[in-house]
Coordinates of N, CA and C in Angstrom, one line a residue:
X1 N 140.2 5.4 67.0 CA 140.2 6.8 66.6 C 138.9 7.5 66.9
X2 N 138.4 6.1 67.0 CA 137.0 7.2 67.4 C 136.8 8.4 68.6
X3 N 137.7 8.8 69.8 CA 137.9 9.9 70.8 C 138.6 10.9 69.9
X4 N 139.1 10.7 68.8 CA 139.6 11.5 67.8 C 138.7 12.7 67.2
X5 N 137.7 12.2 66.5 CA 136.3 12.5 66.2 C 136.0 13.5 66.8
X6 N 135.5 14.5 66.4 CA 135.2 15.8 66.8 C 134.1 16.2 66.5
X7 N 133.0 16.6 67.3 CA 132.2 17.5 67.0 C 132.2 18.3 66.0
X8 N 133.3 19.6 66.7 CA 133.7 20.4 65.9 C 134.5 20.4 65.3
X9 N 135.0 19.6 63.8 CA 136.1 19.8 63.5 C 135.9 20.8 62.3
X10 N 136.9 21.3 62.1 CA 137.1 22.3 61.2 C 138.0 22.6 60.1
X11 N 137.7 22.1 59.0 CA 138.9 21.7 57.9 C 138.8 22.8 56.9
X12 N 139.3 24.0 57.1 CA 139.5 25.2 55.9 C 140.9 25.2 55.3
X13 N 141.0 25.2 54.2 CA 142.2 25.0 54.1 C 142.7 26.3 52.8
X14 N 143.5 27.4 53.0 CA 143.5 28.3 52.7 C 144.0 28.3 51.0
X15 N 145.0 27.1 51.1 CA 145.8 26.4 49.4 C 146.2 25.4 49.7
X16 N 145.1 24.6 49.8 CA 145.3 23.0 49.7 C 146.3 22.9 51.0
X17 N 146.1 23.2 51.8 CA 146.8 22.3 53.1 C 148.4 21.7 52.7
X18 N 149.0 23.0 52.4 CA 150.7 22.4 51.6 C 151.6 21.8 52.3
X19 N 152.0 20.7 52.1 CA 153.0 20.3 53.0 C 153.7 21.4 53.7
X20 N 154.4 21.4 54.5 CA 155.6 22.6 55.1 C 156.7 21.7 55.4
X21 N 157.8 21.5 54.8 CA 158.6 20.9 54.7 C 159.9 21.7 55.4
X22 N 160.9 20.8 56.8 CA 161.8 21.5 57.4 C 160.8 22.4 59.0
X23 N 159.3 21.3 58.8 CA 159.0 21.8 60.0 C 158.5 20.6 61.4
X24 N 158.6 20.3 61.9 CA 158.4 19.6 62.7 C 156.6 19.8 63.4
X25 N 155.8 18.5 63.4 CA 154.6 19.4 64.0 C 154.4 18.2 64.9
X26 N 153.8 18.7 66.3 CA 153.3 17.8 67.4 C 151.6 17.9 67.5
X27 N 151.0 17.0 68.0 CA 149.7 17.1 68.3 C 149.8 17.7 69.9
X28 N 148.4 18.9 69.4 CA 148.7 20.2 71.0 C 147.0 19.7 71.0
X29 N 146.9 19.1 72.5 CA 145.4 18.8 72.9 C 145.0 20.2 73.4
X30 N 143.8 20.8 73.2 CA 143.7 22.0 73.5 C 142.3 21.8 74.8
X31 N 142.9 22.5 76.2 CA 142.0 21.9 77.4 C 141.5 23.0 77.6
X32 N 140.3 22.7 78.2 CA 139.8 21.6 78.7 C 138.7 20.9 78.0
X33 N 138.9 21.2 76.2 CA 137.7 20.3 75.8 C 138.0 18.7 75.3
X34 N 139.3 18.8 74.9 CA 140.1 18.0 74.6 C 140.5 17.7 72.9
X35 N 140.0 19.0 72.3 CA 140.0 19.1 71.6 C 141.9 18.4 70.8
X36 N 141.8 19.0 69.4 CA 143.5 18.8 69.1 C 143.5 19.9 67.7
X37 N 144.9 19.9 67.6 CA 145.7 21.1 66.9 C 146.8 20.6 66.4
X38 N 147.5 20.4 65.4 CA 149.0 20.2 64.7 C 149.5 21.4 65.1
X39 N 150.8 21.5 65.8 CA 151.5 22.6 66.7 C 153.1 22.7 66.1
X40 N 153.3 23.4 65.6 CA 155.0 23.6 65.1 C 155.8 23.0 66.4
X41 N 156.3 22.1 66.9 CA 157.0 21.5 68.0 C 157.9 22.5 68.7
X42 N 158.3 23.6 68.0 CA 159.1 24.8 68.6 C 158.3 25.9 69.2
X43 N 156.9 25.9 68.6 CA 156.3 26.9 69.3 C 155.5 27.1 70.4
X44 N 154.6 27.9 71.0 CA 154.5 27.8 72.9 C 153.0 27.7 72.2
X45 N 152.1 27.4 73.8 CA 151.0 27.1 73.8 C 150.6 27.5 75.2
X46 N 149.2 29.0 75.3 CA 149.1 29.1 76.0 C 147.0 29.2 76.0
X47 N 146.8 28.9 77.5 CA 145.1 28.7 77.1 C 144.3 29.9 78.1
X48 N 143.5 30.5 77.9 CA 142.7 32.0 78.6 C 141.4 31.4 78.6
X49 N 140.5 30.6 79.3 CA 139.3 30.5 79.5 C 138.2 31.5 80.8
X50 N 137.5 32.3 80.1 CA 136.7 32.8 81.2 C 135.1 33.0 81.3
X51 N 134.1 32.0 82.0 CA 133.3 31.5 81.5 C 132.6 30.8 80.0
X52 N 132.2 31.8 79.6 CA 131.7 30.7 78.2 C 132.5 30.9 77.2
X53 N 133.9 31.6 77.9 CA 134.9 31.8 76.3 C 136.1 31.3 76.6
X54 N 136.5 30.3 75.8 CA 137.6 30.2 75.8 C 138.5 30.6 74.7
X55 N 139.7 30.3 75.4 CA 141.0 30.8 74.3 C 142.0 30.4 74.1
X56 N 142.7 29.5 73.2 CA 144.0 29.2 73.0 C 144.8 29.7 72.0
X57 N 146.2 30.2 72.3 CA 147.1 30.8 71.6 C 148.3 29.7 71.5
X58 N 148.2 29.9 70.3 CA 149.9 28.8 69.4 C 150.7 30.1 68.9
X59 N 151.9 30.1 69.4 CA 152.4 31.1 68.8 C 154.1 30.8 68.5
X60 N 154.7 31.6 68.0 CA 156.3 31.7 67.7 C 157.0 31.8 69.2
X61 N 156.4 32.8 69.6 CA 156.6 33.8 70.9 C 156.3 33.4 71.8
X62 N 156.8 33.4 72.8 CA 156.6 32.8 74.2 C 156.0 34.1 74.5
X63 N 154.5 33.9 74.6 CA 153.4 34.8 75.5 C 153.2 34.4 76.9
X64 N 153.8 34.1 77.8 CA 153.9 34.1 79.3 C 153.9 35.0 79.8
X65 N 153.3 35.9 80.6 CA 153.2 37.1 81.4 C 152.6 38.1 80.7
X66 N 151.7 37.0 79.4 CA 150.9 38.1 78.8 C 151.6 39.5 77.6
X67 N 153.0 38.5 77.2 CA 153.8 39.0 76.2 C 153.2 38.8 74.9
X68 N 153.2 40.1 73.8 CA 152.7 39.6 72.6 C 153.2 39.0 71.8
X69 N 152.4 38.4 70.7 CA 153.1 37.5 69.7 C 153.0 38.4 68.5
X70 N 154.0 37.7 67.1 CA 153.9 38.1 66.1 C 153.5 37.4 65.1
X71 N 153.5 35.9 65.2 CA 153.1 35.4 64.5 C 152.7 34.0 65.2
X72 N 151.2 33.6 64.8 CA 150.7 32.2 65.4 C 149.1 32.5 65.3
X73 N 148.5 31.4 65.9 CA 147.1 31.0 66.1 C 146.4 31.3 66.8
X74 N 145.7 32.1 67.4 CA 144.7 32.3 68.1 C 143.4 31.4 67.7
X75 N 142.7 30.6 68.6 CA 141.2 30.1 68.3 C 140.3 31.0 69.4
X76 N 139.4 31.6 69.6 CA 138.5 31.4 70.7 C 136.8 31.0 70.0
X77 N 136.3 30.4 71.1 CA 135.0 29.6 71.1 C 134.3 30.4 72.5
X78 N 133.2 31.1 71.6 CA 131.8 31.8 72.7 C 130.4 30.6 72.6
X79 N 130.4 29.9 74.1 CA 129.3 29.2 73.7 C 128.0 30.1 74.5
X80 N 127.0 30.4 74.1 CA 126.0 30.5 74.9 C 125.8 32.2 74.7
X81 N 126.4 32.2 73.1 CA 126.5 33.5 72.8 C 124.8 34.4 72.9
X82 N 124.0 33.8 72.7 CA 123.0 34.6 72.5 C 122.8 34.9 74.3
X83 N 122.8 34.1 74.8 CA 122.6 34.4 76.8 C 123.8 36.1 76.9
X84 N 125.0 36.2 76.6 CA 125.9 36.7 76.6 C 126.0 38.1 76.0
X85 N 125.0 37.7 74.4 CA 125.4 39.7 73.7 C 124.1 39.7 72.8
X86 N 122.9 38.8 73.1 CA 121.9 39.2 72.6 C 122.0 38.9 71.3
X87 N 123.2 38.5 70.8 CA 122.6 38.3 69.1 C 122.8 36.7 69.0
X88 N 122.7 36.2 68.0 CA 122.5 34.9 67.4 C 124.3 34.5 67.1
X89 N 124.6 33.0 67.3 CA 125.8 32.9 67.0 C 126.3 33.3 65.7
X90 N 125.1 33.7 64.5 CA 125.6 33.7 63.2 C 125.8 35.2 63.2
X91 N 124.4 35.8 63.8 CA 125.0 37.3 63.9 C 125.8 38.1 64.7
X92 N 126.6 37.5 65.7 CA 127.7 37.5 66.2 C 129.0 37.5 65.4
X93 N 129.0 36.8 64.5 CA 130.3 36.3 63.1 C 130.1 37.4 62.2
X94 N 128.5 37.4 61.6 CA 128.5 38.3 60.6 C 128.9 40.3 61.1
X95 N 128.3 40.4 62.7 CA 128.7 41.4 63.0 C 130.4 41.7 62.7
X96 N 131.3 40.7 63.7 CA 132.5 40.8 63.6 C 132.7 40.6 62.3
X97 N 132.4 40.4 61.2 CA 132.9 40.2 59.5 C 133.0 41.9 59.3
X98 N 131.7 42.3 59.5 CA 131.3 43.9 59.4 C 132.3 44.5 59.6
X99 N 132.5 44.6 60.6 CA 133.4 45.4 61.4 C 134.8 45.4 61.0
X100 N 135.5 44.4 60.2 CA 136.5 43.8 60.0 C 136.9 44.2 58.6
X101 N 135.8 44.3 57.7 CA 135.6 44.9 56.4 C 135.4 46.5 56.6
X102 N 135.7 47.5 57.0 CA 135.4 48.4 57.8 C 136.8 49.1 57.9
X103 N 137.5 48.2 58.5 CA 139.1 48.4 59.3 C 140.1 48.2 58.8
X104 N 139.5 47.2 58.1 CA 141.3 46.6 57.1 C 140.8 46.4 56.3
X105 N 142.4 45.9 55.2 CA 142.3 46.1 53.4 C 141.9 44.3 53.7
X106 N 141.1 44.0 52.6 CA 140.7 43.0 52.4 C 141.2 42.5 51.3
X107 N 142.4 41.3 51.5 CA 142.9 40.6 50.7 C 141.9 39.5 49.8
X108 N 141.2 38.6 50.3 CA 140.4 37.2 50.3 C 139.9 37.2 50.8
X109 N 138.3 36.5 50.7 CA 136.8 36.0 51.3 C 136.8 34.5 51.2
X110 N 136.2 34.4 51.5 CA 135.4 32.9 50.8 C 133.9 32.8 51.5
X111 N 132.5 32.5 50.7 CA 131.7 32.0 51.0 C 131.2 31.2 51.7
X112 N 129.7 31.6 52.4 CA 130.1 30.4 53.7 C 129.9 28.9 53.3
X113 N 130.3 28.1 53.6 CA 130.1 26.8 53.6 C 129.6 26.2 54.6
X114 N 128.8 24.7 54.9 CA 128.3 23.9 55.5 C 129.7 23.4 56.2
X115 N 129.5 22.9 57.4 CA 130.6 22.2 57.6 C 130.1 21.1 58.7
X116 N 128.7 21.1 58.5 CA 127.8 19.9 59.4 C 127.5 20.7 60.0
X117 N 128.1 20.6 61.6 CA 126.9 21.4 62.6 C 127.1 22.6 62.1
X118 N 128.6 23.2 61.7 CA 128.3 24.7 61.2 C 128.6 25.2 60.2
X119 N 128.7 26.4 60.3 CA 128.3 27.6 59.0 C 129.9 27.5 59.2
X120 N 130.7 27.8 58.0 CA 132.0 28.6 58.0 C 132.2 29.4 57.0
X121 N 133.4 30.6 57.5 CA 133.2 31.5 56.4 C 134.4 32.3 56.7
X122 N 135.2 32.9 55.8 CA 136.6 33.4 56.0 C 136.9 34.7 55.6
X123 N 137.5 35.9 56.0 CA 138.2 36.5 55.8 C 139.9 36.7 56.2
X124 N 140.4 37.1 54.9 CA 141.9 37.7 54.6 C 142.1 38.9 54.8
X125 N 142.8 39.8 55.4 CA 142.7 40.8 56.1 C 144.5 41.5 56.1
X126 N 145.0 42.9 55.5 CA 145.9 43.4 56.3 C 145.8 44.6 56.8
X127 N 146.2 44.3 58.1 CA 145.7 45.6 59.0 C 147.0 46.3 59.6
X128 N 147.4 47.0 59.0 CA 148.9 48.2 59.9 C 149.8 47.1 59.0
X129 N 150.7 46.4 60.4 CA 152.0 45.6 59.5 C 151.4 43.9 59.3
X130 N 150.5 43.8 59.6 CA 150.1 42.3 59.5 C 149.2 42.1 58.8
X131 N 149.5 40.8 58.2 CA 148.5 40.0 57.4 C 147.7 38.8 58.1
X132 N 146.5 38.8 57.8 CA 145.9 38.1 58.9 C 145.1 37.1 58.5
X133 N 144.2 35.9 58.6 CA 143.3 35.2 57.9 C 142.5 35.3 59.3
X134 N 140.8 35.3 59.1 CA 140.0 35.1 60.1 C 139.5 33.7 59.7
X135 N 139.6 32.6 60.2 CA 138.4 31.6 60.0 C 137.1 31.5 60.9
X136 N 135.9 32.0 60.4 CA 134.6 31.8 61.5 C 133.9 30.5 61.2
X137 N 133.4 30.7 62.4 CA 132.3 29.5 62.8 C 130.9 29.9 63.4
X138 N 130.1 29.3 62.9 CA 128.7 29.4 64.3 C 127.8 28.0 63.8
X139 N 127.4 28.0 65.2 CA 126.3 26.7 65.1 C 125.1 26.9 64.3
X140 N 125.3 25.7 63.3 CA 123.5 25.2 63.0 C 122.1 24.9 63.7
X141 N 121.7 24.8 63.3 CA 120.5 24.3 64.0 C 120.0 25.0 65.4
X142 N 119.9 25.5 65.9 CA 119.8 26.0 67.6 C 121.7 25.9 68.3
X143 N 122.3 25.4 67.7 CA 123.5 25.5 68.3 C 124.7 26.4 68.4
X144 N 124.6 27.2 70.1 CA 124.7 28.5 70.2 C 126.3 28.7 70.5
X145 N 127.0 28.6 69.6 CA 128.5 28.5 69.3 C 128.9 29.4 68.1
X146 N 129.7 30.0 68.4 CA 130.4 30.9 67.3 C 132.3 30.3 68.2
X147 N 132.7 30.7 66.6 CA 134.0 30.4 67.0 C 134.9 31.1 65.6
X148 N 136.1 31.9 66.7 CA 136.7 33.0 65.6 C 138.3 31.9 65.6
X149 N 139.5 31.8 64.1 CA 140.6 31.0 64.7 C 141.0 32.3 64.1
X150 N 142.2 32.8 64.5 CA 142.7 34.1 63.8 C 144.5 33.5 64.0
X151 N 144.8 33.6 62.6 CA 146.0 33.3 61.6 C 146.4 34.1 61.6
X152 N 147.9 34.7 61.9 CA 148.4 36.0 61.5 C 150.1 36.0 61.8
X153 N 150.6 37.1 61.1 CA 151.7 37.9 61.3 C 151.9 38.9 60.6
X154 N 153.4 39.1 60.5 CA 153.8 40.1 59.5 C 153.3 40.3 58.7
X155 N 152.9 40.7 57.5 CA 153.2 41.2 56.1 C 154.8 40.4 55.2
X156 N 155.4 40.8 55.5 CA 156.9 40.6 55.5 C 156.7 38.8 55.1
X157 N 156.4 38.4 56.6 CA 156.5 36.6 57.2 C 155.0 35.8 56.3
X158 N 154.2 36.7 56.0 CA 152.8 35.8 55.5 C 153.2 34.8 54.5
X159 N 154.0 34.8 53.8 CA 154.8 33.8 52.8 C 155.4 32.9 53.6
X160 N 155.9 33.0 54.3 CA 157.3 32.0 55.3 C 155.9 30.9 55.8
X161 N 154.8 32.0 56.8 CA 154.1 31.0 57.5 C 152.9 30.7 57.1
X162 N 152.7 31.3 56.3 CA 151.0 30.4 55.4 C 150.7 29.2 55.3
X163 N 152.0 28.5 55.2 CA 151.8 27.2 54.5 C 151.6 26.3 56.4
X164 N 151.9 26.8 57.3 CA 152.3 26.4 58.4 C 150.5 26.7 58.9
X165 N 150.2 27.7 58.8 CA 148.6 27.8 58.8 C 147.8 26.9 58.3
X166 N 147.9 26.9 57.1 CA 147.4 26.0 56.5 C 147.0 24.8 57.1
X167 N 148.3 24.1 57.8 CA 148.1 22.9 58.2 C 147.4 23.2 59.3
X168 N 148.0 24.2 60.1 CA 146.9 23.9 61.7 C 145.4 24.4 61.6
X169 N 144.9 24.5 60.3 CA 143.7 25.1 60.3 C 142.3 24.0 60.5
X170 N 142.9 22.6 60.2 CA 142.5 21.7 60.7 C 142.9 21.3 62.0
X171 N 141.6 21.2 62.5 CA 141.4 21.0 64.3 C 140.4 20.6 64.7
X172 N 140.1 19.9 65.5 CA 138.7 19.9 66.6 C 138.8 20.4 67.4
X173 N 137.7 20.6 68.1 CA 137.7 21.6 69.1 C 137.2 20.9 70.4
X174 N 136.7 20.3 70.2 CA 136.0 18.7 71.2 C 136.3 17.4 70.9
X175 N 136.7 16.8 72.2 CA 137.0 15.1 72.1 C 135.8 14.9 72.6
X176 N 134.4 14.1 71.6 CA 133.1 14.6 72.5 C 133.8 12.9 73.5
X177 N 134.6 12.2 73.3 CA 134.7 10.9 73.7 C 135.2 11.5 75.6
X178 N 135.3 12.6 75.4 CA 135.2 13.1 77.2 C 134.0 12.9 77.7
X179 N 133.4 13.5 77.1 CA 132.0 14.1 78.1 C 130.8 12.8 77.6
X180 N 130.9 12.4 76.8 CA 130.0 10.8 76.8 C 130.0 9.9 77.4
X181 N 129.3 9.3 78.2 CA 129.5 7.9 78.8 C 128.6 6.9 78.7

């Protein structure tokens, strides 16, 4: 299990990580870090990397051709943020927090927490017809990584799929068992 092991793994769990019972979930390795994700087995999986950012989307919706979704996971990971926009990975998160509190009605926060190499810290968000959870990240120590996972849908659906969040909110983001030799 040890290529399992992650760097970055990231276990928030919004109400105890509730079972979702009547759902099926597959492990979605997320490339090219080799990270992993619990994936509702019915839903699509698409990845957007462009230089130091990458992006993967879990969604209900088949986003192929750059179709939107209504309900699913977005992660993206900026490494090398401070080369990129001049601010620090934490003030990169805290900016986007700003900004976020600003725009939308704010349901729930939570405090940041340690999470080893990083800082994490959450906002709940409904903005127009959706209800949204942000989970952030940034690196400790000199480690120049910020990372946004954004949870969302309807208003309407946030009951149906919360519990379904929940579970995929645990993930790594790296199999460091790739890049080690």
């Amino acid at each position: 299990m040890k290529t399992l092991l992650s760097v970055l793994l990231f276990t928030f769990c919004a109400s105890a990580c509730a079972e979702t019972p009547q759902m099926e979930f597959v492990t979605q390795v997320l490339e090219p870090t080799g990270g992993k994700i619990l994936r509702p087995k019915d839903w699509f999986y698409a990845e957007g990397h462009r230089g130091p950012a990458y992006r993967w989307t879990l969604s209900r919706e088949d986003t192929s051709g750059s179709k939107p979704y209504t309900t699913g996971v977005r992660i993206q990971a900026f490494v090398d943020v401070k080369q990129g926009t001049g601010k620090t990975a934490k003030q990169f998160i805290l900016d986007f927090l700003a900004t976020k509190k600003n725009e939308a009605t704010i349901v729930n926060s939570c405090n940041e927490s340690n999470q080893g190499l990083f800082t994490h810290t959450c906002l709940e968000t409904e903005e127009g017809p959706y209800h949204i959870l942000y989970s952030l990240f940034w690196g400790r120590s000199g480690t120049d990584i910020a990372v946004v996972s954004i949870s969302g849908t309807t208003k309407e659906l946030w009951a149906i799929y919360s519990p379904i969040f929940d579970k995929m909110s645990a993930f790594g983001l790296i199999d460091m068992g790739r890049f080690v030799k």
